[in-house]
Coordinates of C-alpha atoms in Angstrom, one line a residue:
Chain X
X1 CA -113.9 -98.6 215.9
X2 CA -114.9 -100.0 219.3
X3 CA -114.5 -103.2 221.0
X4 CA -117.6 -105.5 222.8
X5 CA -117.5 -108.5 224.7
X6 CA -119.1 -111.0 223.0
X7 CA -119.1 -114.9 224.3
X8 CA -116.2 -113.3 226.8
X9 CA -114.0 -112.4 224.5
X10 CA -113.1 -108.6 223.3
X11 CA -113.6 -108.1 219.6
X12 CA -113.3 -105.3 217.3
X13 CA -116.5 -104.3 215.8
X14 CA -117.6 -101.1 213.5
X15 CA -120.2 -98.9 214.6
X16 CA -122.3 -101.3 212.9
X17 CA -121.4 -104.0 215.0
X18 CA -119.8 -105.9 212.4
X19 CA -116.5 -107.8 213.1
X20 CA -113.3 -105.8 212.2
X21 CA -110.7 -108.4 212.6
X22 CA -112.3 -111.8 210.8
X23 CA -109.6 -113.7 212.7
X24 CA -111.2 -113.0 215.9
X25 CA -114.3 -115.1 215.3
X26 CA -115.0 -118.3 216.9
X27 CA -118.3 -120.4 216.7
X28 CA -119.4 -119.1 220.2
X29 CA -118.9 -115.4 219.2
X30 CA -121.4 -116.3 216.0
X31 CA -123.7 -117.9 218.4
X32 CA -123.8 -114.9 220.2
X33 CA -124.4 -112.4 217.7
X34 CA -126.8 -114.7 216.0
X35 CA -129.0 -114.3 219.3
X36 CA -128.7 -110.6 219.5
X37 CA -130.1 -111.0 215.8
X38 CA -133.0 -112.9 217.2
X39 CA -131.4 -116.3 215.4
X40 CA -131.0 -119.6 217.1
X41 CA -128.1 -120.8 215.0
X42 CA -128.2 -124.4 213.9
X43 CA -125.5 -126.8 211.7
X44 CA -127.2 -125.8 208.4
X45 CA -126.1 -121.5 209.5
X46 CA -122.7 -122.8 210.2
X47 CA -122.6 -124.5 206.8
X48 CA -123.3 -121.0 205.1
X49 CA -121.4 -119.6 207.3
X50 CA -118.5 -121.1 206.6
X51 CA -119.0 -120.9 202.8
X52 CA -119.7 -117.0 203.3
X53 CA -115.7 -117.1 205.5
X54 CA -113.9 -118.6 202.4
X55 CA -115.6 -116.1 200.0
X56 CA -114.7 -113.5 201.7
X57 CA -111.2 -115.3 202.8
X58 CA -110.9 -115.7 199.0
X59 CA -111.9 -112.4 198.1
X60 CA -114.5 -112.9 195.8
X61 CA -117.6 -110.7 196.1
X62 CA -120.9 -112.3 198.0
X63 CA -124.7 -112.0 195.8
X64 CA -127.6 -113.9 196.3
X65 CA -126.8 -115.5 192.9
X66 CA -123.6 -116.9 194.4
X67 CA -125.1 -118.5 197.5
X68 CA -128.3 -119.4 195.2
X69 CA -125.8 -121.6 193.4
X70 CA -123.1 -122.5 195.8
X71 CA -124.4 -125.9 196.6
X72 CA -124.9 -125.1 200.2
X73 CA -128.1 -123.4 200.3
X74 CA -131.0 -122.4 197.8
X75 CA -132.2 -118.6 197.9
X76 CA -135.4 -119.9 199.4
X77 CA -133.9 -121.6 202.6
X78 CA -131.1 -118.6 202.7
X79 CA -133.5 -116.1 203.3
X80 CA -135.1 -118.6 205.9
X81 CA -132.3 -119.2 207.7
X82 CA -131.8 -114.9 208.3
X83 CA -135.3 -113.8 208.3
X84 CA -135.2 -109.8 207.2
X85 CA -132.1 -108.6 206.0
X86 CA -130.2 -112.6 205.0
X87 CA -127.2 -111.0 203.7
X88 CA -126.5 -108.4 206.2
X89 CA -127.2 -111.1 209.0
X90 CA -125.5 -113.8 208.1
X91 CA -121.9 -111.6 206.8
X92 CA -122.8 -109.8 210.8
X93 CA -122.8 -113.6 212.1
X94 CA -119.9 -114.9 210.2
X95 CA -117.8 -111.9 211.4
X96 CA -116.7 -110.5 207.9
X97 CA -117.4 -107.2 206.4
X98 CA -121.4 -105.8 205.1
X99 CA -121.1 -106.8 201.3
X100 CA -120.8 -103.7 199.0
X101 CA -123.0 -104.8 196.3
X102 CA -126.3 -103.7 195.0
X103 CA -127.1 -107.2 194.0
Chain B
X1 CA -134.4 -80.8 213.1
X2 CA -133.4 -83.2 215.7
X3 CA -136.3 -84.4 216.8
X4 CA -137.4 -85.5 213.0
X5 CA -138.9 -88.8 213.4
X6 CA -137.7 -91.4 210.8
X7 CA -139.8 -93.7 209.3
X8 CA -138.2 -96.2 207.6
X9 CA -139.8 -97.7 204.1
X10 CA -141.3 -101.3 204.8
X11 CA -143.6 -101.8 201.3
X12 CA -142.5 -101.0 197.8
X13 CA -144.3 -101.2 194.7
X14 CA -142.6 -100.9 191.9
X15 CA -144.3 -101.1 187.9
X16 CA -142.2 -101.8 185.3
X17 CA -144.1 -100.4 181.9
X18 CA -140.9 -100.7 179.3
X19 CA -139.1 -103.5 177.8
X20 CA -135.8 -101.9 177.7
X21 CA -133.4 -104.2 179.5
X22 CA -132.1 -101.3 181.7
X23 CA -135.4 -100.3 182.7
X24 CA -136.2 -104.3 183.3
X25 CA -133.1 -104.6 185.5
X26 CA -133.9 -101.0 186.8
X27 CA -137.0 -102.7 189.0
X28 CA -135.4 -106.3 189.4
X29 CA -132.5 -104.4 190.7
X30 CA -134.5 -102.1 192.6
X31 CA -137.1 -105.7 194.1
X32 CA -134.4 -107.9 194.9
X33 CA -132.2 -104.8 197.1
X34 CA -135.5 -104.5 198.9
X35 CA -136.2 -108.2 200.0
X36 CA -132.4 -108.7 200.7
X37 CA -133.1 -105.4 203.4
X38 CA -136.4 -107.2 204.7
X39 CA -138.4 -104.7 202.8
X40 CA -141.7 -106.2 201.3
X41 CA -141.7 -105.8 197.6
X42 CA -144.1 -106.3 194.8
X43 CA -143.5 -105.9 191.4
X44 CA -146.1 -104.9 188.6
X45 CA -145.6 -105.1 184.8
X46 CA -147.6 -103.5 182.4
X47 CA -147.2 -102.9 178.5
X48 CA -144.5 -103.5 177.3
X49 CA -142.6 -104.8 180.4
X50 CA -144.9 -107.6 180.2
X51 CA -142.0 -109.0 177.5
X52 CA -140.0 -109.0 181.0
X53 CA -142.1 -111.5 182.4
X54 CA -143.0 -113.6 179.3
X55 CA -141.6 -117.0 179.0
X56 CA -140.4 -116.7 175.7
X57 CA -139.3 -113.2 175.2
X58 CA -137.9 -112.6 178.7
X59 CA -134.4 -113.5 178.2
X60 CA -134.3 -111.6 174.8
X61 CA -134.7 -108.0 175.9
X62 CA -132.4 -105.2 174.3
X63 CA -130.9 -101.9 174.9
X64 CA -132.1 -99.0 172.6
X65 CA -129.8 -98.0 170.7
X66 CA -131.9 -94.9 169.2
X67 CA -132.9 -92.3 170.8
X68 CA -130.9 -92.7 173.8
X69 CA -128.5 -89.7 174.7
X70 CA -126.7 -92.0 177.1
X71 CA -125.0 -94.1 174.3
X72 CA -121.5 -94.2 174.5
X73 CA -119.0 -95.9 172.2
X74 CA -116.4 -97.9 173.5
X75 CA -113.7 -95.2 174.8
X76 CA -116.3 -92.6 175.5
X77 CA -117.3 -90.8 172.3
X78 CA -120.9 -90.0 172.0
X79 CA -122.9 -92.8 169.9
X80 CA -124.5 -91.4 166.9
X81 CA -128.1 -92.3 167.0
X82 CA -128.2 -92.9 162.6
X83 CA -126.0 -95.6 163.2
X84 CA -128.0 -97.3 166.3
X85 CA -130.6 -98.1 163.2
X86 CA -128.6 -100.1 161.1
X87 CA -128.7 -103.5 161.4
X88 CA -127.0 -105.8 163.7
X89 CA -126.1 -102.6 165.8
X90 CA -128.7 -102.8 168.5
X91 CA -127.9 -106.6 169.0
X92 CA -124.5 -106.0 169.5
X93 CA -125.2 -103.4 171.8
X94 CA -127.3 -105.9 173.3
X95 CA -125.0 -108.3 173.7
X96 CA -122.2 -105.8 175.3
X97 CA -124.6 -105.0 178.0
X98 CA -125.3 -108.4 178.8
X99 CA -121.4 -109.0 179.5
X100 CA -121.2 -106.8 181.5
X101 CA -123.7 -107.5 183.6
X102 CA -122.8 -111.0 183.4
X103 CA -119.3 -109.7 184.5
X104 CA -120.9 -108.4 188.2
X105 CA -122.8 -111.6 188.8
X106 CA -126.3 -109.8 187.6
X107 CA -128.5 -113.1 186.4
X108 CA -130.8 -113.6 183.4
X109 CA -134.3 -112.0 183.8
X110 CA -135.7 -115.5 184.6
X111 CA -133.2 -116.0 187.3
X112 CA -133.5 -112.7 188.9
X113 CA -137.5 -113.5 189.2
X114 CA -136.7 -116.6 190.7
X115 CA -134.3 -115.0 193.4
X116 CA -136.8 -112.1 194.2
X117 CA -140.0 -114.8 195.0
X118 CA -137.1 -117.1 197.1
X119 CA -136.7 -113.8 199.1
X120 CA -141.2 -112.9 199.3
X121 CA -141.1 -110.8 196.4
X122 CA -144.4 -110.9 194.6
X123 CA -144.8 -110.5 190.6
X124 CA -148.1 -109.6 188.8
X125 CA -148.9 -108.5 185.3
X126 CA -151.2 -106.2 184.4
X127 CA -154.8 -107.4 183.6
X128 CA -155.4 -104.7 180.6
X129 CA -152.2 -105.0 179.4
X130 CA -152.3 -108.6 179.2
X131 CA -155.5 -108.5 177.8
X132 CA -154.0 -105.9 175.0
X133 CA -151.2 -108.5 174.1
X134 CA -153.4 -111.3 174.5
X135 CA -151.3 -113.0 176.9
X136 CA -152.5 -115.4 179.9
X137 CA -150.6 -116.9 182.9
X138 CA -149.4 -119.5 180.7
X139 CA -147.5 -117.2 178.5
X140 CA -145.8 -116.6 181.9
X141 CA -142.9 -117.1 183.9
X142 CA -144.2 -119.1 186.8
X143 CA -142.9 -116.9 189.6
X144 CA -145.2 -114.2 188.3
X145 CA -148.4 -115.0 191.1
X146 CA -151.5 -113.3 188.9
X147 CA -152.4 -111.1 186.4
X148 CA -154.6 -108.3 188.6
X149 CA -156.2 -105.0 188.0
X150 CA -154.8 -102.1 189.3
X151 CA -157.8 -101.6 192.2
X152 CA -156.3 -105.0 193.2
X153 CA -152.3 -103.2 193.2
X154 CA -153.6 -100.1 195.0
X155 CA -155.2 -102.5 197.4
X156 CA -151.7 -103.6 197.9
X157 CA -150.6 -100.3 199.3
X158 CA -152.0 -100.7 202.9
X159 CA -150.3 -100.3 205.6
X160 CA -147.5 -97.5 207.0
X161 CA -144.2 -96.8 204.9
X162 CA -145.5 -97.9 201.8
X163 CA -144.2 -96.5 198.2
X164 CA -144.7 -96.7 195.1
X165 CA -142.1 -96.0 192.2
X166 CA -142.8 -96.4 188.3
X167 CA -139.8 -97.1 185.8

């Protein structure tokens, strides 16, 4: 566990920078850690962002199939909104945990 | 061995040759994981994984039920293999599986394909294969992208941190 300054505030992040305390994130800390991911967040990331929040918030488990069919985004468009690794980015951005699954 | 290098994988190939729906879901499994890490993946079916990628068989795919050590019963008791013959058996089976999957948000076949090209996942059929079944692209799902030899799949393997992996 370690904390970084990120937008000027001191979070709790993981060793893989990933937000440890979901009630610490604010837009400006995702705009941040969107850029270190080499992402110039728009509305349409905040939009998934947000839905990816009340998942997790809810505690129901994140797949492609869910954000493929949660209205907000298509697959196509997820995975070009965080080129490489979409999952892993946008859960890093929205300042939940990495999802667990294999799917 | 400190100063071992890593090289991290950035191609996979992977060739699907069974219909068995665990060994399908084995390489959808295996593709999707790898374009949801940003590794580039390809996927190849030949004999009788083509049934994975044809239109009208694709969603139909069942578990052995002979010859298949694995097989439990419900509660854990080893599954005699005379009675994964009889009829009905292997479709139930079937149809247990496909909860369960169901039950961890694991999609259809057609689905799955669908996801894996959204993430830049390629699927190709095998040309001598498909000429042995006597299938064409139109028998196919449209996310699979060609039927090709497989000079045209080794072709594929350029570049550094490529794999292949047969299921």
């Amino acid at each position: 566990m370690a904390t970084k300054s990120i937008a000027g505030v001191n979070v709790e992040v993981n060793e893989e920078g990933y937000m440890t305390d979901a009630s610490q994130w604010t837009k400006e800390i995702a705009t941040e850690i969107a850029k270190e991911e080499g992402i110039e967040i728009t509305d349409k990331h905040f939009e998934v962002i947000d839905y990816i929040r009340e998942k997790v918030a809810s505690g129901e488990g994140l797949t492609i199939r869910g954000i493929n069919k949660s209205g907000v985004v298509d697959a196509k468009t997820f995975y070009q909104l965080f080129p490489g690794a979409p999952l892993k980015k946008a859960t890093k951005i929205a300042g939940v945990p990495k999802p667990v699954s294999c799917i | 061995m400190e100063n071992e290098k890593k090289h991290p994988l950035k191609k996979i190939l992977l060739i699907c040759s069974k219909a068995n729906l665990e060994d399908v879901y084995a390489a959808l499994v295996m593709a999707n994981g790898a374009v949801m890490e940003g590794i580039e993946a390809k996927l190849f079916f030949t004999f009788f994984g083509l049934d994975a990628i044809t239109s009208k068989r694709m969603n139909k795919l069942h578990t052995s039920t002979v010859g298949n050590p694995g097989m439990r019963m419900p509660g854990g008791m080893p599954f005699p293999t005379m009675l994964g013959g009889l009829p009905g058996v292997e479709s139930g089976v079937t149809a247990m599986m496909k909860k369960e999957m169901e039950r961890l948000d694991m999609p259809p076949v057609d689905e799955f394909l669908e996801l894996i090209e959204a993430g830049g996942g390629e699927i190709y059929a095998c040309k001598l294969a498909a000429d042995m079944f006597k299938l064409t692209k139109e028998d196919m799902h449209p996310a699979v992208k060609d039927i090709i030899t497989v000079g045209d799949l080794y072709a594929m393997c350029d570049g550094e941190g490529t794999q292949i992996v047969f299921t």
